[in-house]
Amino acid sequence: FTATYAPGRYIGFATDVLVLGLGSGDRCRIVQTAGDMFTGDLCGSLENTEYSSSATIMAAGVILRPGIHGPIQPYARLMGGFGVVQQSFIQTAGVVRTPNGLADAVIYRDDSGTLLSPYYAVVIGATAAAGTGWQLRWELRDSYLALPGITGATRRQGLTPKTTMRGHHLFSFSVGVDIVLQRKRGQRY
């Protein structure tokens, strides 16, 4: 959902409520082992495992327009806000064989809950009139979201790993249909 208010010809204000698709994956490499089956099973179940998640983004910013009159109106937006992420990017678990069958093995537990992360975006796009009260919009967006990441291994299972926030650029292209509300003297929107 995007809303734009343009009180003037060149500068306006914009708000976004977005859902961004996020993905992460586990990788494993055995550096040293005594040949135990537990380590091999665990590393094998982690290797190339991928997860999908999403972040709900709430942002506001300014929209800059060159003031060109014509059928196509280019613009740029600078946005800032925050993202709400409910999936952990720290928790790591795999599967191992036991005498009773397969069992889950948690390597890193993360009970921190919901994460609020800073969000920034640079957007360039254009709109084209599609009729009275309607316009088509297409835009290219570079979204920047900071997410936690593990920076190194621990000596044994169960210890809390060292983590840091890492910035990620997410590029996207969108096409939309806008409802245009214009205020004119003697008329409602």
PDB file of C-alpha atoms in Angstrom:
ATOM      1  CA  PHE A   1       0.000   0.000   0.000  1.00  0.00           C
ATOM      2  CA  THR A   2       1.414   3.362  -1.009  1.00  0.00           C
ATOM      3  CA  ALA A   3      -0.112   6.786  -0.491  1.00  0.00           C
ATOM      4  CA  THR A   4       1.238  10.056  -1.877  1.00  0.00           C
ATOM      5  CA  TYR A   5       0.246  13.617  -1.073  1.00  0.00           C
ATOM      6  CA  ALA A   6       1.534  16.288  -3.446  1.00  0.00           C
ATOM      7  CA  PRO A   7       0.659  19.808  -2.276  1.00  0.00           C
ATOM      8  CA  GLY A   8       3.023  21.319  -4.835  1.00  0.00           C
ATOM      9  CA  ARG A   9       4.312  20.669  -8.315  1.00  0.00           C
ATOM     10  CA  TYR A  10       7.800  19.444  -7.358  1.00  0.00           C
ATOM     11  CA  ILE A  11       7.740  17.989  -3.831  1.00  0.00           C
ATOM     12  CA  GLY A  12       5.296  15.688  -2.088  1.00  0.00           C
ATOM     13  CA  PHE A  13       5.096  13.218   0.766  1.00  0.00           C
ATOM     14  CA  ALA A  14       4.712   9.454   0.593  1.00  0.00           C
ATOM     15  CA  THR A  15       3.990   6.556   2.942  1.00  0.00           C
ATOM     16  CA  ASP A  16       4.439   2.830   2.355  1.00  0.00           C
ATOM     17  CA  VAL A  17       3.188  -0.287   4.072  1.00  0.00           C
ATOM     18  CA  LEU A  18       4.885  -3.212   2.333  1.00  0.00           C
ATOM     19  CA  VAL A  19       5.539  -6.903   2.752  1.00  0.00           C
ATOM     20  CA  LEU A  20       9.058  -7.845   1.629  1.00  0.00           C
ATOM     21  CA  GLY A  21       9.927 -11.461   0.910  1.00  0.00           C
ATOM     22  CA  LEU A  22      13.149 -12.524   2.615  1.00  0.00           C
ATOM     23  CA  GLY A  23      15.178 -15.677   2.240  1.00  0.00           C
ATOM     24  CA  SER A  24      18.015 -17.201   4.192  1.00  0.00           C
ATOM     25  CA  GLY A  25      20.003 -20.385   4.088  1.00  0.00           C
ATOM     26  CA  ASP A  26      22.279 -22.576   6.175  1.00  0.00           C
ATOM     27  CA  ARG A  27      25.697 -23.752   5.052  1.00  0.00           C
ATOM     28  CA  CYS A  28      27.901 -26.257   6.841  1.00  0.00           C
ATOM     29  CA  ARG A  29      31.497 -27.340   6.451  1.00  0.00           C
ATOM     30  CA  ILE A  30      33.207 -29.823   8.772  1.00  0.00           C
ATOM     31  CA  VAL A  31      36.598 -28.453   9.776  1.00  0.00           C
ATOM     32  CA  GLN A  32      37.617 -31.228  12.161  1.00  0.00           C
ATOM     33  CA  THR A  33      35.873 -34.297  13.559  1.00  0.00           C
ATOM     34  CA  ALA A  34      36.731 -37.603  15.123  1.00  0.00           C
ATOM     35  CA  GLY A  35      34.502 -39.279  12.536  1.00  0.00           C
ATOM     36  CA  ASP A  36      31.366 -39.330  14.679  1.00  0.00           C
ATOM     37  CA  MET A  37      28.084 -39.846  12.876  1.00  0.00           C
ATOM     38  CA  PHE A  38      26.350 -37.005  14.782  1.00  0.00           C
ATOM     39  CA  THR A  39      28.521 -34.289  13.219  1.00  0.00           C
ATOM     40  CA  GLY A  40      28.219 -35.719   9.698  1.00  0.00           C
ATOM     41  CA  ASP A  41      24.438 -36.088   9.947  1.00  0.00           C
ATOM     42  CA  LEU A  42      23.992 -32.625  11.391  1.00  0.00           C
ATOM     43  CA  CYS A  43      26.200 -30.944   8.805  1.00  0.00           C
ATOM     44  CA  GLY A  44      24.551 -32.887   5.980  1.00  0.00           C
ATOM     45  CA  SER A  45      21.063 -31.825   7.081  1.00  0.00           C
ATOM     46  CA  LEU A  46      22.131 -28.169   7.296  1.00  0.00           C
ATOM     47  CA  GLU A  47      23.960 -27.899   3.979  1.00  0.00           C
ATOM     48  CA  ASN A  48      21.986 -25.905   1.398  1.00  0.00           C
ATOM     49  CA  THR A  49      18.872 -25.655   3.576  1.00  0.00           C
ATOM     50  CA  GLU A  50      16.854 -22.583   2.612  1.00  0.00           C
ATOM     51  CA  TYR A  51      14.145 -20.719   4.520  1.00  0.00           C
ATOM     52  CA  SER A  52      11.647 -18.125   3.411  1.00  0.00           C
ATOM     53  CA  SER A  53      10.329 -15.323   5.565  1.00  0.00           C
ATOM     54  CA  SER A  54       8.889 -11.864   5.205  1.00  0.00           C
ATOM     55  CA  ALA A  55       9.157  -8.460   6.793  1.00  0.00           C
ATOM     56  CA  THR A  56       6.388  -5.927   7.205  1.00  0.00           C
ATOM     57  CA  ILE A  57       7.724  -2.490   6.313  1.00  0.00           C
ATOM     58  CA  MET A  58       6.318   0.861   7.433  1.00  0.00           C
ATOM     59  CA  ALA A  59       8.027   3.882   5.907  1.00  0.00           C
ATOM     60  CA  ALA A  60       7.518   7.545   5.077  1.00  0.00           C
ATOM     61  CA  GLY A  61       9.450   9.992   2.951  1.00  0.00           C
ATOM     62  CA  VAL A  62       9.503  12.625   0.270  1.00  0.00           C
ATOM     63  CA  ILE A  63       8.683  12.363  -3.399  1.00  0.00           C
ATOM     64  CA  LEU A  64      10.519  14.589  -5.870  1.00  0.00           C
ATOM     65  CA  ARG A  65       9.044  15.351  -9.275  1.00  0.00           C
ATOM     66  CA  PRO A  66      10.670  17.399 -12.061  1.00  0.00           C
ATOM     67  CA  GLY A  67       7.364  19.151 -12.824  1.00  0.00           C
ATOM     68  CA  ILE A  68       7.164  17.957 -16.418  1.00  0.00           C
ATOM     69  CA  HIS A  69       3.680  18.268 -17.925  1.00  0.00           C
ATOM     70  CA  GLY A  70       2.904  15.365 -20.203  1.00  0.00           C
ATOM     71  CA  PRO A  71       1.392  11.884 -20.326  1.00  0.00           C
ATOM     72  CA  ILE A  72       4.276  10.345 -18.336  1.00  0.00           C
ATOM     73  CA  GLN A  73       5.390  11.841 -15.010  1.00  0.00           C
ATOM     74  CA  PRO A  74       8.794  10.646 -13.674  1.00  0.00           C
ATOM     75  CA  TYR A  75       9.565  10.836  -9.954  1.00  0.00           C
ATOM     76  CA  ALA A  76      12.018   9.780  -7.265  1.00  0.00           C
ATOM     77  CA  ARG A  77      11.240   8.907  -3.649  1.00  0.00           C
ATOM     78  CA  LEU A  78      13.474   8.763  -0.585  1.00  0.00           C
ATOM     79  CA  MET A  79      11.944   6.643   2.186  1.00  0.00           C
ATOM     80  CA  GLY A  80      12.854   5.747   5.755  1.00  0.00           C
ATOM     81  CA  GLY A  81      11.165   3.670   8.424  1.00  0.00           C
ATOM     82  CA  PHE A  82      11.365   0.265  10.043  1.00  0.00           C
ATOM     83  CA  GLY A  83      10.726  -3.372   9.315  1.00  0.00           C
ATOM     84  CA  VAL A  84       9.076  -5.928  11.598  1.00  0.00           C
ATOM     85  CA  VAL A  85      10.644  -9.396  11.203  1.00  0.00           C
ATOM     86  CA  GLN A  86       9.243 -12.351  13.143  1.00  0.00           C
ATOM     87  CA  GLN A  87      11.565 -15.128  11.960  1.00  0.00           C
ATOM     88  CA  SER A  88      14.960 -15.619  13.573  1.00  0.00           C
ATOM     89  CA  PHE A  89      18.046 -15.346  11.391  1.00  0.00           C
ATOM     90  CA  ILE A  90      20.190 -16.721  14.262  1.00  0.00           C
ATOM     91  CA  GLN A  91      18.437 -19.948  15.252  1.00  0.00           C
ATOM     92  CA  THR A  92      20.068 -22.953  13.604  1.00  0.00           C
ATOM     93  CA  ALA A  93      18.835 -26.546  13.859  1.00  0.00           C
ATOM     94  CA  GLY A  94      19.328 -29.750  11.940  1.00  0.00           C
ATOM     95  CA  VAL A  95      18.378 -33.426  12.005  1.00  0.00           C
ATOM     96  CA  VAL A  96      20.488 -36.345  13.287  1.00  0.00           C
ATOM     97  CA  ARG A  97      20.045 -40.120  13.368  1.00  0.00           C
ATOM     98  CA  THR A  98      19.470 -41.745  16.765  1.00  0.00           C
ATOM     99  CA  PRO A  99      18.713 -45.348  17.769  1.00  0.00           C
ATOM    100  CA  ASN A 100      15.033 -44.316  17.908  1.00  0.00           C
ATOM    101  CA  GLY A 101      14.990 -42.680  14.460  1.00  0.00           C
ATOM    102  CA  LEU A 102      15.541 -39.075  13.382  1.00  0.00           C
ATOM    103  CA  ALA A 103      15.706 -36.279  15.974  1.00  0.00           C
ATOM    104  CA  ASP A 104      16.029 -32.499  15.875  1.00  0.00           C
ATOM    105  CA  ALA A 105      19.316 -31.008  17.086  1.00  0.00           C
ATOM    106  CA  VAL A 106      19.383 -27.301  17.929  1.00  0.00           C
ATOM    107  CA  ILE A 107      22.799 -25.723  17.448  1.00  0.00           C
ATOM    108  CA  TYR A 108      21.933 -22.068  18.131  1.00  0.00           C
ATOM    109  CA  ARG A 109      18.724 -21.097  19.905  1.00  0.00           C
ATOM    110  CA  ASP A 110      17.259 -17.620  19.511  1.00  0.00           C
ATOM    111  CA  ASP A 111      14.425 -16.648  21.830  1.00  0.00           C
ATOM    112  CA  SER A 112      14.644 -12.913  21.115  1.00  0.00           C
ATOM    113  CA  GLY A 113      11.244 -12.742  19.389  1.00  0.00           C
ATOM    114  CA  THR A 114      10.188 -10.016  16.974  1.00  0.00           C
ATOM    115  CA  LEU A 115      12.920  -7.828  15.503  1.00  0.00           C
ATOM    116  CA  LEU A 116      12.507  -4.155  14.606  1.00  0.00           C
ATOM    117  CA  SER A 117      15.025  -3.233  11.942  1.00  0.00           C
ATOM    118  CA  PRO A 118      15.818   0.102  10.267  1.00  0.00           C
ATOM    119  CA  TYR A 119      14.629   0.390   6.673  1.00  0.00           C
ATOM    120  CA  TYR A 120      15.624   2.803   3.904  1.00  0.00           C
ATOM    121  CA  ALA A 121      14.658   2.920   0.233  1.00  0.00           C
ATOM    122  CA  VAL A 122      15.499   4.850  -2.910  1.00  0.00           C
ATOM    123  CA  VAL A 123      12.778   4.633  -5.544  1.00  0.00           C
ATOM    124  CA  ILE A 124      12.667   5.858  -9.126  1.00  0.00           C
ATOM    125  CA  GLY A 125       9.547   5.517 -11.196  1.00  0.00           C
ATOM    126  CA  ALA A 126       6.950   7.057 -13.424  1.00  0.00           C
ATOM    127  CA  THR A 127       3.205   7.392 -13.642  1.00  0.00           C
ATOM    128  CA  ALA A 128       0.975   7.572 -16.704  1.00  0.00           C
ATOM    129  CA  ALA A 129      -2.646   8.721 -16.792  1.00  0.00           C
ATOM    130  CA  ALA A 130      -4.992   5.828 -17.512  1.00  0.00           C
ATOM    131  CA  GLY A 131      -8.252   7.777 -17.398  1.00  0.00           C
ATOM    132  CA  THR A 132     -10.122  10.152 -15.132  1.00  0.00           C
ATOM    133  CA  GLY A 133      -9.080   9.385 -11.566  1.00  0.00           C
ATOM    134  CA  TRP A 134      -6.722   6.532 -12.526  1.00  0.00           C
ATOM    135  CA  GLN A 135      -3.053   6.199 -13.356  1.00  0.00           C
ATOM    136  CA  LEU A 136      -0.548   3.431 -13.967  1.00  0.00           C
ATOM    137  CA  ARG A 137       2.642   3.388 -11.890  1.00  0.00           C
ATOM    138  CA  TRP A 138       5.888   1.475 -12.310  1.00  0.00           C
ATOM    139  CA  GLU A 139       8.963   1.795 -10.164  1.00  0.00           C
ATOM    140  CA  LEU A 140      12.390   0.383  -9.420  1.00  0.00           C
ATOM    141  CA  ARG A 141      13.244   0.200  -5.706  1.00  0.00           C
ATOM    142  CA  ASP A 142      16.470  -0.370  -3.772  1.00  0.00           C
ATOM    143  CA  SER A 143      15.416  -1.347  -0.261  1.00  0.00           C
ATOM    144  CA  TYR A 144      17.990  -1.512   2.529  1.00  0.00           C
ATOM    145  CA  LEU A 145      17.191  -3.597   5.610  1.00  0.00           C
ATOM    146  CA  ALA A 146      19.524  -4.549   8.466  1.00  0.00           C
ATOM    147  CA  LEU A 147      19.234  -8.162   9.681  1.00  0.00           C
ATOM    148  CA  PRO A 148      21.211 -10.099  12.309  1.00  0.00           C
ATOM    149  CA  GLY A 149      23.790 -12.637  11.186  1.00  0.00           C
ATOM    150  CA  ILE A 150      26.159 -15.085  12.884  1.00  0.00           C
ATOM    151  CA  THR A 151      29.788 -13.947  12.579  1.00  0.00           C
ATOM    152  CA  GLY A 152      31.562 -17.100  13.751  1.00  0.00           C
ATOM    153  CA  ALA A 153      31.279 -20.603  15.122  1.00  0.00           C
ATOM    154  CA  THR A 154      31.176 -21.557  18.804  1.00  0.00           C
ATOM    155  CA  ARG A 155      33.336 -24.200  20.484  1.00  0.00           C
ATOM    156  CA  ARG A 156      30.371 -26.449  21.183  1.00  0.00           C
ATOM    157  CA  GLN A 157      26.639 -26.773  20.729  1.00  0.00           C
ATOM    158  CA  GLY A 158      24.385 -24.683  22.965  1.00  0.00           C
ATOM    159  CA  LEU A 159      26.578 -21.586  23.265  1.00  0.00           C
ATOM    160  CA  THR A 160      25.297 -18.239  22.036  1.00  0.00           C
ATOM    161  CA  PRO A 161      27.161 -17.268  18.859  1.00  0.00           C
ATOM    162  CA  LYS A 162      28.623 -13.867  18.125  1.00  0.00           C
ATOM    163  CA  THR A 163      26.259 -11.886  15.915  1.00  0.00           C
ATOM    164  CA  THR A 164      26.147  -8.568  14.144  1.00  0.00           C
ATOM    165  CA  MET A 165      23.602  -6.573  12.182  1.00  0.00           C
ATOM    166  CA  ARG A 166      24.326  -6.708   8.452  1.00  0.00           C
ATOM    167  CA  GLY A 167      22.748  -4.496   5.855  1.00  0.00           C
ATOM    168  CA  HIS A 168      21.100  -6.112   2.841  1.00  0.00           C
ATOM    169  CA  HIS A 169      20.041  -4.435  -0.402  1.00  0.00           C
ATOM    170  CA  LEU A 170      16.842  -5.847  -1.903  1.00  0.00           C
ATOM    171  CA  PHE A 171      16.097  -4.713  -5.447  1.00  0.00           C
ATOM    172  CA  SER A 172      12.552  -4.904  -6.772  1.00  0.00           C
ATOM    173  CA  PHE A 173      10.397  -3.750  -9.675  1.00  0.00           C
ATOM    174  CA  SER A 174       6.696  -3.096  -9.225  1.00  0.00           C
ATOM    175  CA  VAL A 175       3.748  -2.116 -11.379  1.00  0.00           C
ATOM    176  CA  GLY A 176       0.537  -0.747  -9.921  1.00  0.00           C
ATOM    177  CA  VAL A 177      -2.718   1.031 -10.537  1.00  0.00           C
ATOM    178  CA  ASP A 178      -3.308   4.232  -8.555  1.00  0.00           C
ATOM    179  CA  ILE A 179      -6.521   6.000  -7.629  1.00  0.00           C
ATOM    180  CA  VAL A 180      -6.002   9.752  -8.048  1.00  0.00           C
ATOM    181  CA  LEU A 181      -7.925  12.071  -5.755  1.00  0.00           C
ATOM    182  CA  GLN A 182      -7.753  15.700  -6.917  1.00  0.00           C
ATOM    183  CA  ARG A 183      -9.158  18.594  -5.013  1.00  0.00           C
ATOM    184  CA  LYS A 184     -10.881  21.105  -7.266  1.00  0.00           C
ATOM    185  CA  ARG A 185     -12.908  24.127  -6.297  1.00  0.00           C
ATOM    186  CA  GLY A 186     -16.614  23.291  -6.118  1.00  0.00           C
ATOM    187  CA  GLN A 187     -16.024  19.521  -6.168  1.00  0.00           C
ATOM    188  CA  ARG A 188     -15.353  16.840  -3.673  1.00  0.00           C
ATOM    189  CA  TYR A 189     -12.441  14.484  -4.153  1.00  0.00           C
TER     190      TYR A 189
END
